[in-house]
Short mmCIF file of C-alpha atoms in Angstrom, two decimals:
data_model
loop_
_atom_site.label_atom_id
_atom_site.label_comp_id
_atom_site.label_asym_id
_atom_site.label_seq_id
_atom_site.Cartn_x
_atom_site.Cartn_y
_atom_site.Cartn_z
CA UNK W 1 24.97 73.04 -46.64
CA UNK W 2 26.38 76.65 -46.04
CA UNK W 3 24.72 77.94 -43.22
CA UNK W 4 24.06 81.74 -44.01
CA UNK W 5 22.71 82.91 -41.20
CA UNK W 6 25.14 81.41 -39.01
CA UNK W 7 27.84 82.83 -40.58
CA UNK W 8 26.41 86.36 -40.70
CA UNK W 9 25.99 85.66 -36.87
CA UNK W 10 29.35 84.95 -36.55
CA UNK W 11 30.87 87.71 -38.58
CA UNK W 12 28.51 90.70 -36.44
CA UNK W 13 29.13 88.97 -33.34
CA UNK W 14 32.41 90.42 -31.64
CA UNK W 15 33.80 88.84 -28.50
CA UNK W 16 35.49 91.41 -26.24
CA UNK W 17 35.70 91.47 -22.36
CA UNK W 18 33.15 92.10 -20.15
CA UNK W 19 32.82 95.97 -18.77
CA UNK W 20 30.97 97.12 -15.84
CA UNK W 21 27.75 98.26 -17.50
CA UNK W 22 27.65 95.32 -19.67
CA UNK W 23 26.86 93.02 -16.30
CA UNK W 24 22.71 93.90 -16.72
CA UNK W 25 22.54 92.25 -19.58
CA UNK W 26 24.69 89.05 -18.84
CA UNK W 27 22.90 88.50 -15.55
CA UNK W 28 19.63 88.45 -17.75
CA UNK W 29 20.97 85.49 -20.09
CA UNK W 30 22.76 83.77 -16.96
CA UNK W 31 20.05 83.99 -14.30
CA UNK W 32 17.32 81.45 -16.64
CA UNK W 33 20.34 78.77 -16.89
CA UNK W 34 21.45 78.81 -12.91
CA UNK W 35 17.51 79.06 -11.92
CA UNK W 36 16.90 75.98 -14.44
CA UNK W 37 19.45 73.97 -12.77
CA UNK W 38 20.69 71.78 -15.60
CA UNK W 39 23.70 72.68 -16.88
CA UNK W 40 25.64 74.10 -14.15
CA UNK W 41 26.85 72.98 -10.51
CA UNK W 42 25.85 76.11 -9.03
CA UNK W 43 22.73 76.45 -6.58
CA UNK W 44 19.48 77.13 -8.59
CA UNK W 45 18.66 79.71 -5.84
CA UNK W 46 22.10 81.52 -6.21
CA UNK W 47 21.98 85.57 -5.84
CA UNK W 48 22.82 87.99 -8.63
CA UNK W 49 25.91 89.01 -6.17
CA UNK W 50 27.36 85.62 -5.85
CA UNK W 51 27.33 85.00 -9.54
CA UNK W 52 28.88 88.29 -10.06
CA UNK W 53 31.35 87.16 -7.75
CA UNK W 54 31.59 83.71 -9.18
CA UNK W 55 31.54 84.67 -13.16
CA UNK W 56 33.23 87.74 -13.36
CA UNK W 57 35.35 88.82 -9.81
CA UNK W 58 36.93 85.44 -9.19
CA UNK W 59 37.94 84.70 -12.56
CA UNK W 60 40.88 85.36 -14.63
CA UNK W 61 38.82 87.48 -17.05
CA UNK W 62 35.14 87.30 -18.07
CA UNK W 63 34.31 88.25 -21.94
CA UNK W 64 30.66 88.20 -23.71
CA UNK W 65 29.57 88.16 -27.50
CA UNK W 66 28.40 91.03 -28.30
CA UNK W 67 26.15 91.73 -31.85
CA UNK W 68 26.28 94.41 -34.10
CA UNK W 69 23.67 96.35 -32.10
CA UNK W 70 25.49 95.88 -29.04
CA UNK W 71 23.29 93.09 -27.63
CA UNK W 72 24.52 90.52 -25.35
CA UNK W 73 24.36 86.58 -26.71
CA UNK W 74 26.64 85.03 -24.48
CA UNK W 75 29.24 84.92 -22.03
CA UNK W 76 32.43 83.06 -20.61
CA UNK W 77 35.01 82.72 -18.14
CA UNK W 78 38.30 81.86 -17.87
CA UNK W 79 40.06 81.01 -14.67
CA UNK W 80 42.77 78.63 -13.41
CA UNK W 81 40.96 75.59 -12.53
CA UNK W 82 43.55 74.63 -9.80
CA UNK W 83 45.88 76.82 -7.95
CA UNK W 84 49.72 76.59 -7.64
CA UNK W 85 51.30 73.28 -9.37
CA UNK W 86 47.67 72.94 -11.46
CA UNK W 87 47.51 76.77 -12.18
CA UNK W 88 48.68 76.15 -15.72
CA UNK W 89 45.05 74.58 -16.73
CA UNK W 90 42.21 76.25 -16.84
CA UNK W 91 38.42 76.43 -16.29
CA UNK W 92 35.96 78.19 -18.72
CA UNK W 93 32.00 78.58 -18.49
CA UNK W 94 30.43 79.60 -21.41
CA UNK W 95 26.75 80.43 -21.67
CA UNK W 96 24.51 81.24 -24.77
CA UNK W 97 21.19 83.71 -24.40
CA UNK W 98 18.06 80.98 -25.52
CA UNK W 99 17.07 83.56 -28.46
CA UNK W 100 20.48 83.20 -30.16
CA UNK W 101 21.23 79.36 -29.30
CA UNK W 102 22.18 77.84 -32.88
CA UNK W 103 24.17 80.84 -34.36
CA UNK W 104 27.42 79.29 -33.98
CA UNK W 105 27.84 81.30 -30.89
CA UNK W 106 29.27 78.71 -28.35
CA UNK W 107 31.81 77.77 -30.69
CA UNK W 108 32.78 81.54 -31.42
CA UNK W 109 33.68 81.65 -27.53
CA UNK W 110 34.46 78.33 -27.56
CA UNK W 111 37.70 79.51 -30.54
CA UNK W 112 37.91 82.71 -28.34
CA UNK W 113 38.38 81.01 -25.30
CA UNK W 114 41.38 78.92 -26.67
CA UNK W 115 43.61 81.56 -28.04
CA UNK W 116 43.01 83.86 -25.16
CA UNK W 117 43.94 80.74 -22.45
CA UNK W 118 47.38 80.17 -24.53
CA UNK W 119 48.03 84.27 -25.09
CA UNK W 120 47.79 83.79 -21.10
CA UNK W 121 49.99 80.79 -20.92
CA UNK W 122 47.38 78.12 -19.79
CA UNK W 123 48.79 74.84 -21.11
CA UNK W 124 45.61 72.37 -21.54
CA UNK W 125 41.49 73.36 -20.82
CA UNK W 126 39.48 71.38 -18.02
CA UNK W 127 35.79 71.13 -17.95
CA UNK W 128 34.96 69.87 -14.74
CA UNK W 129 31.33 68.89 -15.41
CA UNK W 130 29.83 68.56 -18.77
CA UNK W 131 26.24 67.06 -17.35
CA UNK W 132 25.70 63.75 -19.91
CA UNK W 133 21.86 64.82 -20.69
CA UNK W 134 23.51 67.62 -21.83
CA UNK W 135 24.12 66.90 -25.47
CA UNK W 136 24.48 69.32 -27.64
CA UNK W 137 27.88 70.61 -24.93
CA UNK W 138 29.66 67.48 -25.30
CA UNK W 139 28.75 67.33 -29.44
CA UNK W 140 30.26 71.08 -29.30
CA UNK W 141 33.34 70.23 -27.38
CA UNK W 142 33.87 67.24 -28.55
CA UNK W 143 33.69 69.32 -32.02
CA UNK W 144 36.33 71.40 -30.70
CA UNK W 145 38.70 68.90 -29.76
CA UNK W 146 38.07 68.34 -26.30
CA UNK W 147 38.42 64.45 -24.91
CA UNK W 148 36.14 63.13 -22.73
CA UNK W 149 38.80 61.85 -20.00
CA UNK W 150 36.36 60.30 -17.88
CA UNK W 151 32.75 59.55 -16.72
CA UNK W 152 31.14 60.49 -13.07
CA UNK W 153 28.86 58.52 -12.55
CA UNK W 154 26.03 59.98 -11.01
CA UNK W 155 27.63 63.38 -10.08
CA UNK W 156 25.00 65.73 -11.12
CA UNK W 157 21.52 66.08 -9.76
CA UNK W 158 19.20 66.97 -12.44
CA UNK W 159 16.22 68.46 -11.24
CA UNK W 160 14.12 66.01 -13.81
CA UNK W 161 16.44 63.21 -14.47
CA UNK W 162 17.75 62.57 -10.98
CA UNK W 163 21.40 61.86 -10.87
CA UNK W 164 23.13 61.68 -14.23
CA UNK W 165 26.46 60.77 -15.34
CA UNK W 166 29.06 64.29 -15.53
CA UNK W 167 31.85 63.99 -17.94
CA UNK W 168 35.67 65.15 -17.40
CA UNK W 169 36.87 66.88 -20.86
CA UNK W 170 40.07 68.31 -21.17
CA UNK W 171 42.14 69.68 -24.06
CA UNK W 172 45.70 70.06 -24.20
CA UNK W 173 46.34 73.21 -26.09
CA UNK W 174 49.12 74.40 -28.58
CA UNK W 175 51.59 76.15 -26.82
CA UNK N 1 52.01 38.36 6.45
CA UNK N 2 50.46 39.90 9.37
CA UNK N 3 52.30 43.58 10.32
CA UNK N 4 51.47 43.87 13.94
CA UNK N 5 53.14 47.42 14.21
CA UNK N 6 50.89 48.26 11.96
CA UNK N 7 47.70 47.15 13.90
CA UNK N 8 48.78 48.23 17.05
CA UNK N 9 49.31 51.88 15.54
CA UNK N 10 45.29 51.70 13.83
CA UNK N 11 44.30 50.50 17.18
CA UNK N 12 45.93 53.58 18.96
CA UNK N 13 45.45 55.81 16.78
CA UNK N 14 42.24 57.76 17.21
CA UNK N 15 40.85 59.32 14.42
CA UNK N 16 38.58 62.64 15.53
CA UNK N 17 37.15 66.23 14.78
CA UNK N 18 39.98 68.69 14.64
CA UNK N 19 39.86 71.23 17.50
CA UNK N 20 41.46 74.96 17.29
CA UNK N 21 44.20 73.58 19.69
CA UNK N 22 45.05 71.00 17.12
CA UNK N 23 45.72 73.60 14.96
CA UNK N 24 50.00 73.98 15.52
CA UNK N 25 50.45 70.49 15.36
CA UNK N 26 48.64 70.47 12.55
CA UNK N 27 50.06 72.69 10.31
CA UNK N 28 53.62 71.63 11.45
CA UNK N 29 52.32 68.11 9.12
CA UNK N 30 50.94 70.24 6.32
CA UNK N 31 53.26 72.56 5.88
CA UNK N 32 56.59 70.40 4.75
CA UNK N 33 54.14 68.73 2.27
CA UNK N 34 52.77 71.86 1.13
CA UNK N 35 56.46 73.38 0.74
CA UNK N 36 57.44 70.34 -1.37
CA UNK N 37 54.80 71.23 -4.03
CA UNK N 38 55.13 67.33 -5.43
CA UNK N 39 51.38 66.29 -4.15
CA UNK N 40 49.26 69.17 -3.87
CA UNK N 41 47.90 71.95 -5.92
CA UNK N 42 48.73 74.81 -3.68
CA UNK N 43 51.24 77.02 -4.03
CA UNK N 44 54.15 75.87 -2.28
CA UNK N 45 54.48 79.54 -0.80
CA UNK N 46 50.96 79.24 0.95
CA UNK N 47 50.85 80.95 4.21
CA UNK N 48 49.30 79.69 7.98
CA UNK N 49 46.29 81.19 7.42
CA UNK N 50 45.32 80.48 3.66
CA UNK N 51 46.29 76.59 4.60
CA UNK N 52 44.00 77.28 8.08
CA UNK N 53 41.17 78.37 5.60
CA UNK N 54 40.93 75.61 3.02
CA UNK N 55 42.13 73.11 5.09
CA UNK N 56 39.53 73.56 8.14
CA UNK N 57 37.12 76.72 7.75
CA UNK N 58 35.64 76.11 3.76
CA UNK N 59 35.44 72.01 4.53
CA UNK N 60 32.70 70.55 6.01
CA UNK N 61 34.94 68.98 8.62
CA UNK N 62 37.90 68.47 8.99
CA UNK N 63 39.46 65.97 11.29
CA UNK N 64 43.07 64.43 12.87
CA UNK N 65 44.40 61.00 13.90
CA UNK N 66 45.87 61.09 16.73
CA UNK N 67 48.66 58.76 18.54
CA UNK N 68 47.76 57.32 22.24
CA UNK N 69 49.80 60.05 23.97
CA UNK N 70 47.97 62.65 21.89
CA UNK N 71 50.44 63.09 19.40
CA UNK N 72 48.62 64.27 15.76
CA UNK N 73 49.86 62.11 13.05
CA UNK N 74 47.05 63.02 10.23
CA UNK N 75 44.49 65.14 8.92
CA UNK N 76 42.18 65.16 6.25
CA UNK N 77 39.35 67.36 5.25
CA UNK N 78 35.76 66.53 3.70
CA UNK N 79 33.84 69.21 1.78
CA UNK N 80 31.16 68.93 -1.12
CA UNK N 81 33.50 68.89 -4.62
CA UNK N 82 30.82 71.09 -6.37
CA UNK N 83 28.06 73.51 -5.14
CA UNK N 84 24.48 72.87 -5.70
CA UNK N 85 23.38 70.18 -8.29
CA UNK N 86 27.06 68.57 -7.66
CA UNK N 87 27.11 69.11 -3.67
CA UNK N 88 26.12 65.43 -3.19
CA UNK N 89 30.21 64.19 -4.54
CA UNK N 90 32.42 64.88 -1.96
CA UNK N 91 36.21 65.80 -1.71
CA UNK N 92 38.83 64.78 0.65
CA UNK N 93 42.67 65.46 1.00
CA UNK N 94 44.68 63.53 3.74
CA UNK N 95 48.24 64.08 4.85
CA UNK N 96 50.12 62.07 6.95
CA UNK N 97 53.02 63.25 9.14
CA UNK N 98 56.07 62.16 7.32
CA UNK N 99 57.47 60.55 10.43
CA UNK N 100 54.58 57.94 10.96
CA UNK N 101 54.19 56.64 7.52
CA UNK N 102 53.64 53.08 6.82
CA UNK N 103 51.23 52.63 9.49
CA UNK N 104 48.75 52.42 7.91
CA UNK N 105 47.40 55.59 8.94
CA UNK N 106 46.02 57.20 5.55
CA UNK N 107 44.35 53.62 5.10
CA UNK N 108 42.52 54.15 8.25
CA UNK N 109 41.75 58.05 7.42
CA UNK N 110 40.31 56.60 3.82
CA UNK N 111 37.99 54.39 5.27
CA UNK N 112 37.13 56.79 8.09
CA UNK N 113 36.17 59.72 5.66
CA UNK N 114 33.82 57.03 3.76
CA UNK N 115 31.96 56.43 6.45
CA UNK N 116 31.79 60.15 7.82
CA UNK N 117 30.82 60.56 3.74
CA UNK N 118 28.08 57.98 3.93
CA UNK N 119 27.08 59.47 7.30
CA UNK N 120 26.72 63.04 5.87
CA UNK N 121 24.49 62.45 2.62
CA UNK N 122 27.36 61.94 0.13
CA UNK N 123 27.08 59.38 -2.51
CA UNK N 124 30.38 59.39 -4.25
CA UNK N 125 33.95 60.65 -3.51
CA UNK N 126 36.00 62.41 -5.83
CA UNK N 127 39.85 63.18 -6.34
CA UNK N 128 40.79 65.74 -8.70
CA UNK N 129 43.69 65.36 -8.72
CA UNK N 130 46.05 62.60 -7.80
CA UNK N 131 49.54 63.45 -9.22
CA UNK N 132 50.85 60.05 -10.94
CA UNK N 133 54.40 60.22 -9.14
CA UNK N 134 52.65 59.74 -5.83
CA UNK N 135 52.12 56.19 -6.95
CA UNK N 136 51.96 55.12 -2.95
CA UNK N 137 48.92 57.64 -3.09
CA UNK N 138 47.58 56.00 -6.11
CA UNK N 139 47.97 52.40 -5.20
CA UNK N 140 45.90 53.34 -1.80
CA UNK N 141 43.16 54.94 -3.58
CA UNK N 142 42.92 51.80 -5.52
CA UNK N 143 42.90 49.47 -2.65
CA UNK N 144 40.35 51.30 -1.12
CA UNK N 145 37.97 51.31 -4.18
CA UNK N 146 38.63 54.29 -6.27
CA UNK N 147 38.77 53.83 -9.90
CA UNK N 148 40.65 55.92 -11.88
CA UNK N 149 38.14 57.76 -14.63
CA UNK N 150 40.34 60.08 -16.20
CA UNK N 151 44.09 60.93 -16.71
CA UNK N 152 44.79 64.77 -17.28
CA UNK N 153 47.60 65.09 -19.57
CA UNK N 154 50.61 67.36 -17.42
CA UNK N 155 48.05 68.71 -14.94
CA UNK N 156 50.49 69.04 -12.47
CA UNK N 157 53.84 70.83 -12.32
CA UNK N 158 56.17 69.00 -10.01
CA UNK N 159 59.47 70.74 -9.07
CA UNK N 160 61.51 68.35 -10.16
CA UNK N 161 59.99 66.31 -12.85
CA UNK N 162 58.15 69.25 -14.71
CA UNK N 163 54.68 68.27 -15.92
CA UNK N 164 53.50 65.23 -15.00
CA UNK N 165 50.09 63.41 -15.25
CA UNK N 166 47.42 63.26 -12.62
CA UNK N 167 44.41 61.13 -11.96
CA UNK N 168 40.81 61.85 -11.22
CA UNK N 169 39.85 58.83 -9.04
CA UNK N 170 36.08 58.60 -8.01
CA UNK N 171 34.19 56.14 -5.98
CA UNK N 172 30.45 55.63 -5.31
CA UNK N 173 29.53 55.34 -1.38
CA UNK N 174 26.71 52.51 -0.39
CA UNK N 175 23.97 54.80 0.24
#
């Protein structure tokens, strides 16, 4: 079944990097996921400043979906995920605002985030840890061609679940 | 076969807390490894005080093995791999001064960083990444326990044999 809406989604969403004044707005769809603690490895209790630092400042370059009225839907990062002799993979973070989860979103940035990491001479993508509960990510990258290279067993403390499994994914990418 | 250099060296060799005045000695074992490029994924340009940073202020602790007349023969560092919900894995890199290999000196580092580990609230131990020409490295790691989740395709860019594979090896403490 053609999914309508989802492609008019895609078509009025454009992905472009992330300015100054659009940081407001991708703080607001940010903050609920870090605070929630389920997806990410980054203290629940983190501080608008350190994610700024962490999502946008330390990274390579930070982009977010924008839709036709200029709204923010989602964000991602791209960075080297090691330096010197592992500087040619990188790291992204993606994130979706709850109200547009569905709309094909993730995988716009997901596509995005590919042709901008080989236009910038990355070699392969790393995801460091893709939490197991979290299914719909590893359906989506999986989707996208990632491999899940390994299992961690009981690297990630969900604040529900306890300690779940994290999975290595990794994508070598047309260069 | 019983090596009894090798015992007498673990039984003089003291393995303690790094102290500022450790410091020279130190980084006269780093650097030559970090110059090489072939192990680690920093550049091989890295200066005194970047290698002072990640190597003993961001860890946890850091620490050096040290030879009965005080000479330092190792180091190794122990820090959380991930913030927050992924603070519980640790990380650990070890070096060896290149003159006192085969002594069994990274053995006895290994198993002292499990136990500082277990000691400190960690419940697994994770290596990012473990470059598959250091097969000596490898072979260790698997002595002492770690399994080897995950192979990332050319992660690492060794000077001399271009992209080569690396390991993730992991291990789960006794808690």
């Amino acid at each position: 079944m053609i999914d309508m809406a989802s492609i008019a989604a895609k078509r009025m969403t454009e992905i472009r990097l992330l300015q100054r004044r659009d940081w407001p707005a991708t703080w607001a769809i940010i903050e609920p996921v870090f605070r929630a603690g389920e997806t990410y490895a980054f203290p629940p209790d983190i501080s608008e400043e350190e994610t700024y630092e962490i999502w946008v400042e330390k990274p390579t370059a930070t982009f977010v979906a924008v839709s036709g009225n200029g709204e923010v839907l989602g964000t991602y990062y791209i960075k080297p995920n090691q330096p010197g002799p592992g500087s040619h993979v990188c790291n992204c973070g993606y994130i979706v605002a709850e109200r547009a989860r569905g709309r094909g979103i993730a995988s716009g940035m997901c596509e995005h985030s590919q042709r901008e990491a080989a236009a910038r001479g990355f070699r392969a993508m790393q995801y460091n840890l893709v939490v197991a509960t979290n299914e719909s990510a590893v359906r989506l990258w999986q989707h996208h061609g990632f491999e899940t290279v390994g299992t961690l067993a009981g690297a990630f403390r969900h604040p529900r679940e306890g300690f779940v499994d994290a999975f290595l994914m990794y994508k070598q990418l047309a260069t």
